[in-house]
């Protein structure tokens, strides 16, 4: 099939450029005003602080100095990093086997497993929080069942750092599975059969053939997790402990309850800083896949 | 009277010249094939006639009226696309009726015309079918019907059979030719298949790099190609480069009397016009392989310098075990600087 | 040999996954559903003492529930309509027109997704504070509108691009004007995918919690925001359970419609996989 080169340029007339720009103007303006400008403004406002007397402004890193010298803030940052690392590890541990199974299986059972793995995408995190409290919380269903077979109660993860971990892993399973399955789709059956043919076992095939091919997908999945966890609010707010708290609830409390927007955006900029590598990687891999 | 008149038309895309000062007139009821390899500009030319491209220079006139800058919806042309481009969200009837509805024809008139055209392309009663319920050949017939139902002055076909298999292609080729002749509709047909062009066209335009190589009826094109490109593009042709000196063309393994001025020349011989004679001489052509087709056989020959030629012989058995042969062309042409210098 | 080919091996791995996932994914939701149809369930009984719809009536009689439902539906409708109004023409332009800066503008919509969303919300909130948009309906509309842009542009762009150009040209050829081609050919062809994008944007907005909480609360109280306050302050468990079930309805509708879109794989590619 040959597509004439012309078909890409059909209807190209002077003046089209302007109408195109006009059609995209409003969404682009919104992105500039509500994404780019707030980020630049946040950085600007946290390094260019108004003097105490209100007489002028000067360059200062005092809000950052405060954050990194304040034990409470550091604990919050630490618990966020800890949650991120644990969630990323758990997600890969859970989702890679599921994705592998889905890639190499067909039939009703595989369809059922896939449906279940994707299902949490259709459960809003607020409902999930509530459900987990009912199941794992004090006097929850797990306690009921343990009690019924005369076992002692569990130490409930509710209101401990493990609460958000469970919720966030649950919530992130669908996207991680989808990303990994999509990545595994690029591993051809023949390349695996060829590896088995030259004598590679299951483990060796996975390690030397499959893993290198899906490393990019794994990185995308990790990027997603990192970006998602640094901005997670609902699950840690509802399921997590009051202190230390994750960055999401911390920012929210600083902004609304402590009424300190400058400190809140300082925390936001610090969160940006920790995610910048993952954000850029994500944008790059999406851009590579998608040309306008 | 010329229905279509293309005068000095050029089309330049950002870096490439797709069509270069092209001239062609097509008479009433004539079927003209644009034939050339991909990238020769034939599709671009067709799209300029249809109004999908605007020429960079030159004039396209239909029935004497300049339509160079007229958009496709206002042109009396009907185009059949390579991928049929049927509207999959409409059934067959609606596909055909769409253009008629735009012309605000009464419903019973639309029905009458759609039914008549469906009958014409052999799909009577298929109106209610969804387009994806049709086979590839049926889809292409619907696409043809969609163009015909508007009774265009010029029918444009852009490699309409390219996505079909060989057998179906041959059948549709005949059907389209029959319909075209019955309706007497002026047709411009783009293809890169020489069989298609030779079997359908009144005249063939051979294109290369946006320019015309030759315009001629099929038989003429085969027998009297004007350039080595046409000679090699239509049918099989041995193109032998060599040097003329003192009225003699020579190349290791081949000597021919060629009464033209001294200098380099290309001799073109069809395999069926290349007679060969068994020989024991060391300077003759070596027989490389014989392929038996039953009714005839093709002998692959290799000149002493490694150049390969093909010759047709009536019976393969006569040549079994033969090692070498001398060449004796019965008819040939010679080209110099891309034009015919001699024809025997 | 022949027997081996016919014989079906029991898929123990699959059964294992199915069982574990069933428990982990389905069980918590089942518990919530059970609570919503329970009148009395006292510890330590494993099953409720009394089933019934008493708390459905009680929940639906609450004014704050109804006002949050109305607020959520109004917000989601306004945001989705506005988003469709500004994004679909833009998507068409990205798909079909050529203009300076097309690529960079197209990818600019990723910017919002390259940063932790909540940090971005805080940065926006700081600006809204100066504009007095905190606690207003339109402040929440704006912040949720930004959240829909990527979906509502990227998915329709793909939809428009997948419409065969020759279909459009064929329509021009039979006499349709460019506007008519868009209306009769391009839009119906791209329609199902665009509908999916609109649905996703509606559902996404409906469940958007962080922005509504940060910008809108306490004046603008959507269903998820009300749910948070139920979790924090409501001792009667069933209220939360009933609200959860109510809250899940739009997602269930989306689930029915979006199944095909998501399993096709193009969805995951949209996330850069």
mmCIF file of C-alpha atoms in Angstrom, chain B residues 4-337:
data_model
loop_
_atom_site.group_PDB
_atom_site.id
_atom_site.type_symbol
_atom_site.label_atom_id
_atom_site.label_comp_id
_atom_site.label_asym_id
_atom_site.label_seq_id
_atom_site.Cartn_x
_atom_site.Cartn_y
_atom_site.Cartn_z
ATOM 1 C CA UNK B 4 -9.930 16.593 -20.008
ATOM 2 C CA UNK B 5 -7.106 18.945 -20.819
ATOM 3 C CA UNK B 6 -3.996 19.058 -18.650
ATOM 4 C CA UNK B 7 -1.645 21.850 -19.650
ATOM 5 C CA UNK B 8 1.880 22.346 -18.313
ATOM 6 C CA UNK B 9 0.890 21.091 -14.888
ATOM 7 C CA UNK B 10 3.581 20.860 -12.214
ATOM 8 C CA UNK B 11 3.352 19.947 -8.570
ATOM 9 C CA UNK B 12 6.131 20.688 -6.132
ATOM 10 C CA UNK B 13 6.075 19.367 -2.585
ATOM 11 C CA UNK B 14 8.378 21.002 -0.102
ATOM 12 C CA UNK B 15 11.515 19.329 -1.464
ATOM 13 C CA UNK B 16 10.508 17.172 -4.414
ATOM 14 C CA UNK B 17 9.013 17.770 -7.818
ATOM 15 C CA UNK B 18 6.209 15.212 -8.018
ATOM 16 C CA UNK B 19 4.858 16.241 -11.423
ATOM 17 C CA UNK B 20 6.954 18.162 -13.899
ATOM 18 C CA UNK B 21 5.338 20.198 -16.719
ATOM 19 C CA UNK B 22 2.832 17.527 -17.651
ATOM 20 C CA UNK B 23 0.597 17.739 -20.735
ATOM 21 C CA UNK B 24 -2.231 15.429 -21.682
ATOM 22 C CA UNK B 25 -5.579 15.578 -23.449
ATOM 23 C CA UNK B 26 -8.167 12.872 -22.956
ATOM 24 C CA UNK B 27 -10.979 12.490 -25.485
ATOM 25 C CA UNK B 28 -14.618 11.700 -24.821
ATOM 26 C CA UNK B 29 -15.168 8.118 -23.709
ATOM 27 C CA UNK B 30 -11.483 7.313 -23.705
ATOM 28 C CA UNK B 31 -9.828 5.201 -21.010
ATOM 29 C CA UNK B 32 -6.309 6.425 -20.324
ATOM 30 C CA UNK B 33 -3.964 4.603 -17.979
ATOM 31 C CA UNK B 34 -1.269 6.382 -16.015
ATOM 32 C CA UNK B 35 1.413 3.751 -15.628
ATOM 33 C CA UNK B 36 4.629 4.055 -13.705
ATOM 34 C CA UNK B 37 6.600 2.849 -10.718
ATOM 35 C CA UNK B 38 5.704 4.205 -7.270
ATOM 36 C CA UNK B 39 6.866 7.755 -6.852
ATOM 37 C CA UNK B 40 6.476 8.533 -10.537
ATOM 38 C CA UNK B 41 3.825 11.173 -9.807
ATOM 39 C CA UNK B 42 0.880 9.332 -11.343
ATOM 40 C CA UNK B 43 -1.273 9.428 -8.210
ATOM 41 C CA UNK B 44 -0.466 13.074 -7.609
ATOM 42 C CA UNK B 45 -1.560 13.854 -11.135
ATOM 43 C CA UNK B 46 -4.825 11.985 -10.656
ATOM 44 C CA UNK B 47 -5.436 13.813 -7.387
ATOM 45 C CA UNK B 48 -4.901 17.121 -9.138
ATOM 46 C CA UNK B 49 -7.571 16.186 -11.662
ATOM 47 C CA UNK B 50 -9.862 15.215 -8.781
ATOM 48 C CA UNK B 51 -9.152 18.471 -6.978
ATOM 49 C CA UNK B 52 -7.402 16.968 -3.945
ATOM 50 C CA UNK B 53 -4.170 18.722 -4.825
ATOM 51 C CA UNK B 54 -3.700 22.147 -6.295
ATOM 52 C CA UNK B 55 -1.111 22.323 -9.083
ATOM 53 C CA UNK B 56 1.920 24.489 -8.378
ATOM 54 C CA UNK B 57 1.722 25.620 -11.987
ATOM 55 C CA UNK B 58 -0.358 24.900 -15.074
ATOM 56 C CA UNK B 59 -4.024 24.449 -15.887
ATOM 57 C CA UNK B 60 -6.505 21.580 -15.572
ATOM 58 C CA UNK B 61 -9.575 22.039 -17.754
ATOM 59 C CA UNK B 62 -12.678 19.834 -17.930
ATOM 60 C CA UNK B 63 -14.927 20.352 -20.978
ATOM 61 C CA UNK B 64 -12.956 23.446 -21.783
ATOM 62 C CA UNK B 65 -13.589 24.987 -18.380
ATOM 63 C CA UNK B 66 -10.651 25.845 -16.145
ATOM 64 C CA UNK B 67 -11.081 23.909 -12.890
ATOM 65 C CA UNK B 68 -7.517 24.282 -11.575
ATOM 66 C CA UNK B 69 -8.620 25.902 -8.318
ATOM 67 C CA UNK B 70 -12.085 24.360 -8.032
ATOM 68 C CA UNK B 71 -12.469 22.220 -4.863
ATOM 69 C CA UNK B 72 -13.283 18.501 -5.338
ATOM 70 C CA UNK B 73 -16.931 18.853 -4.299
ATOM 71 C CA UNK B 74 -17.567 21.239 -7.185
ATOM 72 C CA UNK B 75 -15.844 19.152 -9.870
ATOM 73 C CA UNK B 76 -17.655 16.786 -12.229
ATOM 74 C CA UNK B 77 -15.219 13.993 -11.365
ATOM 75 C CA UNK B 78 -15.780 10.747 -9.507
ATOM 76 C CA UNK B 79 -12.909 9.039 -7.760
ATOM 77 C CA UNK B 80 -12.476 5.402 -6.759
ATOM 78 C CA UNK B 81 -9.828 5.057 -4.080
ATOM 79 C CA UNK B 82 -7.309 2.298 -3.625
ATOM 80 C CA UNK B 83 -8.634 1.316 -0.204
ATOM 81 C CA UNK B 84 -12.251 1.759 -1.427
ATOM 82 C CA UNK B 85 -12.761 4.354 1.379
ATOM 83 C CA UNK B 86 -16.353 3.333 1.932
ATOM 84 C CA UNK B 87 -18.061 5.050 4.849
ATOM 85 C CA UNK B 88 -18.293 2.209 7.305
ATOM 86 C CA UNK B 89 -20.977 3.863 9.422
ATOM 87 C CA UNK B 90 -23.422 3.816 6.492
ATOM 88 C CA UNK B 91 -24.832 0.823 4.642
ATOM 89 C CA UNK B 92 -24.346 0.321 0.917
ATOM 90 C CA UNK B 93 -27.467 2.257 -0.057
ATOM 91 C CA UNK B 94 -26.561 5.230 2.106
ATOM 92 C CA UNK B 95 -23.025 5.259 0.739
ATOM 93 C CA UNK B 96 -24.433 5.627 -2.750
ATOM 94 C CA UNK B 97 -27.239 7.981 -1.790
ATOM 95 C CA UNK B 98 -25.079 10.461 0.142
ATOM 96 C CA UNK B 99 -23.955 12.428 -2.907
ATOM 97 C CA UNK B 100 -27.449 12.424 -4.394
ATOM 98 C CA UNK B 101 -28.933 13.689 -1.142
ATOM 99 C CA UNK B 102 -26.436 16.538 -1.127
ATOM 100 C CA UNK B 103 -27.868 17.439 -4.531
ATOM 101 C CA UNK B 104 -31.367 17.477 -2.980
ATOM 102 C CA UNK B 105 -32.853 14.887 -5.314
ATOM 103 C CA UNK B 106 -36.268 13.494 -4.393
ATOM 104 C CA UNK B 107 -36.193 10.224 -2.457
ATOM 105 C CA UNK B 108 -37.784 8.058 -5.163
ATOM 106 C CA UNK B 109 -35.342 9.403 -7.753
ATOM 107 C CA UNK B 110 -32.440 8.591 -5.408
ATOM 108 C CA UNK B 111 -33.743 5.060 -4.916
ATOM 109 C CA UNK B 112 -34.200 4.538 -8.629
ATOM 110 C CA UNK B 113 -30.694 5.697 -9.479
ATOM 111 C CA UNK B 114 -29.003 3.799 -6.653
ATOM 112 C CA UNK B 115 -30.782 0.578 -7.587
ATOM 113 C CA UNK B 116 -29.895 1.013 -11.247
ATOM 114 C CA UNK B 117 -26.196 1.508 -10.499
ATOM 115 C CA UNK B 118 -26.077 -1.377 -8.025
ATOM 116 C CA UNK B 119 -27.576 -3.527 -10.784
ATOM 117 C CA UNK B 120 -24.922 -2.249 -13.178
ATOM 118 C CA UNK B 121 -22.043 -3.333 -10.916
ATOM 119 C CA UNK B 122 -23.728 -6.672 -10.236
ATOM 120 C CA UNK B 123 -24.774 -5.934 -6.657
ATOM 121 C CA UNK B 124 -28.540 -5.664 -7.117
ATOM 122 C CA UNK B 125 -30.284 -6.110 -3.766
ATOM 123 C CA UNK B 126 -27.183 -5.389 -1.699
ATOM 124 C CA UNK B 127 -28.393 -1.936 -0.621
ATOM 125 C CA UNK B 128 -29.186 -2.847 2.970
ATOM 126 C CA UNK B 129 -25.840 -4.564 3.585
ATOM 127 C CA UNK B 130 -23.285 -3.065 5.951
ATOM 128 C CA UNK B 131 -20.009 -2.341 4.191
ATOM 129 C CA UNK B 132 -18.069 -4.731 6.402
ATOM 130 C CA UNK B 133 -20.359 -7.588 5.363
ATOM 131 C CA UNK B 134 -18.975 -7.395 1.839
ATOM 132 C CA UNK B 135 -15.970 -9.120 0.340
ATOM 133 C CA UNK B 136 -13.044 -7.094 -0.924
ATOM 134 C CA UNK B 137 -14.239 -7.265 -4.514
ATOM 135 C CA UNK B 138 -17.773 -6.277 -3.557
ATOM 136 C CA UNK B 139 -16.496 -3.341 -1.555
ATOM 137 C CA UNK B 140 -14.544 -2.107 -4.547
ATOM 138 C CA UNK B 141 -17.646 -2.482 -6.723
ATOM 139 C CA UNK B 142 -19.639 -0.411 -4.250
ATOM 140 C CA UNK B 143 -16.907 2.234 -4.380
ATOM 141 C CA UNK B 144 -17.178 2.221 -8.166
ATOM 142 C CA UNK B 145 -20.955 2.443 -7.969
ATOM 143 C CA UNK B 146 -20.703 5.342 -5.532
ATOM 144 C CA UNK B 147 -18.742 7.295 -8.107
ATOM 145 C CA UNK B 148 -20.884 6.257 -11.076
ATOM 146 C CA UNK B 149 -24.219 7.075 -9.461
ATOM 147 C CA UNK B 150 -23.431 10.791 -9.725
ATOM 148 C CA UNK B 151 -22.807 10.400 -13.475
ATOM 149 C CA UNK B 152 -19.470 12.189 -13.437
ATOM 150 C CA UNK B 153 -17.900 13.513 -16.620
ATOM 151 C CA UNK B 154 -14.627 11.877 -15.716
ATOM 152 C CA UNK B 155 -14.103 8.708 -13.690
ATOM 153 C CA UNK B 156 -10.834 8.585 -11.738
ATOM 154 C CA UNK B 157 -9.486 5.258 -10.510
ATOM 155 C CA UNK B 158 -6.508 5.245 -8.154
ATOM 156 C CA UNK B 159 -5.040 1.732 -8.204
ATOM 157 C CA UNK B 160 -8.486 0.380 -7.390
ATOM 158 C CA UNK B 161 -7.522 -3.284 -7.478
ATOM 159 C CA UNK B 162 -4.227 -3.096 -5.610
ATOM 160 C CA UNK B 163 -5.581 -4.674 -2.440
ATOM 161 C CA UNK B 164 -7.290 -7.593 -4.186
ATOM 162 C CA UNK B 165 -5.844 -10.961 -5.072
ATOM 163 C CA UNK B 166 -4.681 -11.781 -8.582
ATOM 164 C CA UNK B 167 -7.738 -13.759 -9.666
ATOM 165 C CA UNK B 168 -10.258 -11.204 -8.485
ATOM 166 C CA UNK B 169 -8.193 -8.415 -9.945
ATOM 167 C CA UNK B 170 -8.390 -9.901 -13.419
ATOM 168 C CA UNK B 171 -12.152 -10.347 -13.195
ATOM 169 C CA UNK B 172 -12.817 -6.845 -11.927
ATOM 170 C CA UNK B 173 -10.530 -5.447 -14.593
ATOM 171 C CA UNK B 174 -12.799 -6.875 -17.289
ATOM 172 C CA UNK B 175 -15.966 -5.784 -15.521
ATOM 173 C CA UNK B 176 -14.746 -2.222 -15.106
ATOM 174 C CA UNK B 177 -13.708 -2.092 -18.745
ATOM 175 C CA UNK B 178 -17.144 -3.401 -19.815
ATOM 176 C CA UNK B 179 -19.009 -0.888 -17.675
ATOM 177 C CA UNK B 180 -16.772 1.920 -18.868
ATOM 178 C CA UNK B 181 -17.429 1.086 -22.497
ATOM 179 C CA UNK B 182 -21.144 0.621 -21.975
ATOM 180 C CA UNK B 183 -21.472 4.015 -20.316
ATOM 181 C CA UNK B 184 -18.900 5.609 -22.603
ATOM 182 C CA UNK B 185 -17.450 7.428 -19.613
ATOM 183 C CA UNK B 186 -14.122 9.200 -19.878
ATOM 184 C CA UNK B 187 -11.756 7.477 -17.484
ATOM 185 C CA UNK B 188 -8.337 8.115 -16.023
ATOM 186 C CA UNK B 189 -6.814 5.069 -14.392
ATOM 187 C CA UNK B 190 -3.695 4.911 -12.245
ATOM 188 C CA UNK B 191 -1.780 1.660 -11.909
ATOM 189 C CA UNK B 192 1.702 0.329 -11.509
ATOM 190 C CA UNK B 193 0.815 -2.992 -13.079
ATOM 191 C CA UNK B 194 1.590 -3.236 -16.772
ATOM 192 C CA UNK B 195 -0.894 -6.095 -17.268
ATOM 193 C CA UNK B 196 -3.688 -3.924 -15.979
ATOM 194 C CA UNK B 197 -2.718 -1.067 -18.253
ATOM 195 C CA UNK B 198 -2.214 -3.247 -21.332
ATOM 196 C CA UNK B 199 -5.529 -5.055 -20.928
ATOM 197 C CA UNK B 200 -7.741 -2.051 -20.189
ATOM 198 C CA UNK B 201 -6.441 1.130 -21.695
ATOM 199 C CA UNK B 202 -7.152 2.870 -24.963
ATOM 200 C CA UNK B 203 -3.954 4.759 -24.397
ATOM 201 C CA UNK B 204 -1.208 4.361 -21.821
ATOM 202 C CA UNK B 205 0.833 7.200 -20.351
ATOM 203 C CA UNK B 206 4.118 5.855 -19.027
ATOM 204 C CA UNK B 207 5.422 8.147 -16.299
ATOM 205 C CA UNK B 208 8.781 8.392 -14.636
ATOM 206 C CA UNK B 209 9.916 11.009 -12.109
ATOM 207 C CA UNK B 210 6.885 13.182 -12.796
ATOM 208 C CA UNK B 211 7.451 13.287 -16.542
ATOM 209 C CA UNK B 212 5.901 11.523 -19.502
ATOM 210 C CA UNK B 213 8.124 8.872 -21.028
ATOM 211 C CA UNK B 214 5.682 7.874 -23.751
ATOM 212 C CA UNK B 215 2.002 8.127 -24.609
ATOM 213 C CA UNK B 216 0.716 5.395 -26.924
ATOM 214 C CA UNK B 217 -1.897 2.687 -27.403
ATOM 215 C CA UNK B 218 -0.946 -0.594 -25.673
ATOM 216 C CA UNK B 219 0.202 -2.566 -28.734
ATOM 217 C CA UNK B 220 2.259 0.326 -29.981
ATOM 218 C CA UNK B 221 3.855 0.750 -26.574
ATOM 219 C CA UNK B 222 4.924 -2.859 -26.506
ATOM 220 C CA UNK B 223 6.310 -2.949 -30.011
ATOM 221 C CA UNK B 224 7.790 0.486 -30.317
ATOM 222 C CA UNK B 225 8.941 1.736 -26.943
ATOM 223 C CA UNK B 226 10.495 5.159 -27.345
ATOM 224 C CA UNK B 227 12.890 5.000 -24.417
ATOM 225 C CA UNK B 228 14.882 2.247 -22.728
ATOM 226 C CA UNK B 229 12.771 2.882 -19.576
ATOM 227 C CA UNK B 230 9.534 2.138 -21.411
ATOM 228 C CA UNK B 231 11.159 -0.822 -23.101
ATOM 229 C CA UNK B 232 12.118 -2.370 -19.792
ATOM 230 C CA UNK B 233 8.943 -1.382 -17.940
ATOM 231 C CA UNK B 234 6.541 -2.970 -20.427
ATOM 232 C CA UNK B 235 7.157 -6.689 -20.787
ATOM 233 C CA UNK B 236 10.574 -8.309 -20.551
ATOM 234 C CA UNK B 237 13.388 -6.674 -22.444
ATOM 235 C CA UNK B 238 17.117 -7.342 -22.798
ATOM 236 C CA UNK B 239 18.896 -3.993 -22.635
ATOM 237 C CA UNK B 240 22.461 -4.450 -23.783
ATOM 238 C CA UNK B 241 24.916 -1.599 -23.495
ATOM 239 C CA UNK B 242 27.805 -1.473 -25.902
ATOM 240 C CA UNK B 243 29.774 0.631 -28.342
ATOM 241 C CA UNK B 244 29.154 1.356 -32.033
ATOM 242 C CA UNK B 245 32.132 1.714 -34.244
ATOM 243 C CA UNK B 246 32.109 1.692 -38.048
ATOM 244 C CA UNK B 247 28.473 0.625 -38.261
ATOM 245 C CA UNK B 248 29.009 -2.296 -35.903
ATOM 246 C CA UNK B 249 27.635 -2.626 -32.357
ATOM 247 C CA UNK B 250 29.897 -4.675 -30.172
ATOM 248 C CA UNK B 251 30.084 -6.089 -26.737
ATOM 249 C CA UNK B 252 31.937 -9.232 -25.647
ATOM 250 C CA UNK B 253 29.840 -12.106 -26.956
ATOM 251 C CA UNK B 254 27.657 -10.019 -29.287
ATOM 252 C CA UNK B 255 28.295 -8.248 -32.563
ATOM 253 C CA UNK B 256 25.551 -6.610 -34.633
ATOM 254 C CA UNK B 257 25.440 -4.404 -37.681
ATOM 255 C CA UNK B 258 24.066 -1.059 -36.493
ATOM 256 C CA UNK B 259 24.107 1.736 -39.037
ATOM 257 C CA UNK B 260 24.386 4.752 -36.749
ATOM 258 C CA UNK B 261 27.204 7.127 -35.861
ATOM 259 C CA UNK B 262 30.057 5.904 -33.668
ATOM 260 C CA UNK B 263 29.600 6.087 -29.899
ATOM 261 C CA UNK B 264 27.917 4.293 -27.012
ATOM 262 C CA UNK B 265 24.471 2.769 -27.591
ATOM 263 C CA UNK B 266 21.932 0.503 -25.894
ATOM 264 C CA UNK B 267 20.434 -2.337 -27.880
ATOM 265 C CA UNK B 268 16.993 -3.578 -26.819
ATOM 266 C CA UNK B 269 15.824 -7.076 -27.789
ATOM 267 C CA UNK B 270 12.713 -8.881 -26.618
ATOM 268 C CA UNK B 271 13.424 -12.483 -25.529
ATOM 269 C CA UNK B 272 11.066 -13.754 -28.231
ATOM 270 C CA UNK B 273 13.019 -11.795 -30.850
ATOM 271 C CA UNK B 274 16.380 -13.087 -29.713
ATOM 272 C CA UNK B 275 17.197 -16.166 -31.735
ATOM 273 C CA UNK B 276 20.056 -18.280 -30.508
ATOM 274 C CA UNK B 277 22.217 -20.793 -32.353
ATOM 275 C CA UNK B 278 24.219 -23.660 -30.833
ATOM 276 C CA UNK B 279 27.885 -22.839 -30.855
ATOM 277 C CA UNK B 280 31.254 -24.115 -29.735
ATOM 278 C CA UNK B 281 33.130 -20.850 -29.989
ATOM 279 C CA UNK B 282 34.838 -19.640 -26.819
ATOM 280 C CA UNK B 283 33.629 -16.059 -27.313
ATOM 281 C CA UNK B 284 29.931 -16.954 -27.407
ATOM 282 C CA UNK B 285 27.290 -16.737 -24.674
ATOM 283 C CA UNK B 286 27.229 -19.464 -22.043
ATOM 284 C CA UNK B 287 23.900 -21.147 -21.309
ATOM 285 C CA UNK B 288 23.259 -20.681 -17.636
ATOM 286 C CA UNK B 289 19.848 -22.225 -17.110
ATOM 287 C CA UNK B 290 16.844 -23.402 -19.118
ATOM 288 C CA UNK B 291 13.360 -23.007 -17.653
ATOM 289 C CA UNK B 292 10.737 -25.120 -19.367
ATOM 290 C CA UNK B 293 7.230 -23.639 -19.507
ATOM 291 C CA UNK B 294 5.877 -26.400 -21.715
ATOM 292 C CA UNK B 295 4.640 -24.275 -24.595
ATOM 293 C CA UNK B 296 7.973 -22.521 -24.746
ATOM 294 C CA UNK B 297 11.160 -22.261 -22.719
ATOM 295 C CA UNK B 298 13.294 -19.408 -21.447
ATOM 296 C CA UNK B 299 17.042 -19.724 -21.811
ATOM 297 C CA UNK B 300 19.175 -17.672 -19.444
ATOM 298 C CA UNK B 301 22.428 -16.725 -21.140
ATOM 299 C CA UNK B 302 25.581 -15.215 -19.760
ATOM 300 C CA UNK B 303 27.905 -13.124 -21.887
ATOM 301 C CA UNK B 304 31.664 -13.562 -21.301
ATOM 302 C CA UNK B 305 31.692 -10.398 -19.152
ATOM 303 C CA UNK B 306 28.974 -11.792 -16.882
ATOM 304 C CA UNK B 307 26.003 -9.868 -18.377
ATOM 305 C CA UNK B 308 22.764 -11.890 -18.308
ATOM 306 C CA UNK B 309 20.194 -12.152 -21.144
ATOM 307 C CA UNK B 310 16.970 -14.033 -21.724
ATOM 308 C CA UNK B 311 15.865 -15.720 -24.934
ATOM 309 C CA UNK B 312 12.708 -17.642 -25.762
ATOM 310 C CA UNK B 313 13.006 -20.977 -27.541
ATOM 311 C CA UNK B 314 10.117 -23.151 -28.747
ATOM 312 C CA UNK B 315 11.304 -26.441 -27.256
ATOM 313 C CA UNK B 316 13.512 -26.943 -24.215
ATOM 314 C CA UNK B 317 14.475 -30.483 -25.193
ATOM 315 C CA UNK B 318 16.478 -29.294 -28.185
ATOM 316 C CA UNK B 319 18.756 -27.402 -25.789
ATOM 317 C CA UNK B 320 19.468 -30.001 -23.157
ATOM 318 C CA UNK B 321 23.167 -30.483 -22.717
ATOM 319 C CA UNK B 322 24.092 -27.479 -24.855
ATOM 320 C CA UNK B 323 26.816 -25.349 -23.255
ATOM 321 C CA UNK B 324 27.024 -22.226 -25.404
ATOM 322 C CA UNK B 325 25.188 -20.280 -28.079
ATOM 323 C CA UNK B 326 25.661 -17.343 -30.388
ATOM 324 C CA UNK B 327 23.061 -14.572 -30.426
ATOM 325 C CA UNK B 328 21.146 -13.593 -33.553
ATOM 326 C CA UNK B 329 18.479 -10.942 -32.832
ATOM 327 C CA UNK B 330 15.631 -11.059 -35.324
ATOM 328 C CA UNK B 331 14.396 -7.581 -34.439
ATOM 329 C CA UNK B 332 15.855 -4.995 -32.160
ATOM 330 C CA UNK B 333 15.986 -1.296 -31.392
ATOM 331 C CA UNK B 334 18.907 0.862 -30.423
ATOM 332 C CA UNK B 335 18.777 3.797 -28.070
ATOM 333 C CA UNK B 336 21.207 6.610 -27.644
ATOM 334 C CA UNK B 337 20.789 9.320 -25.046
#
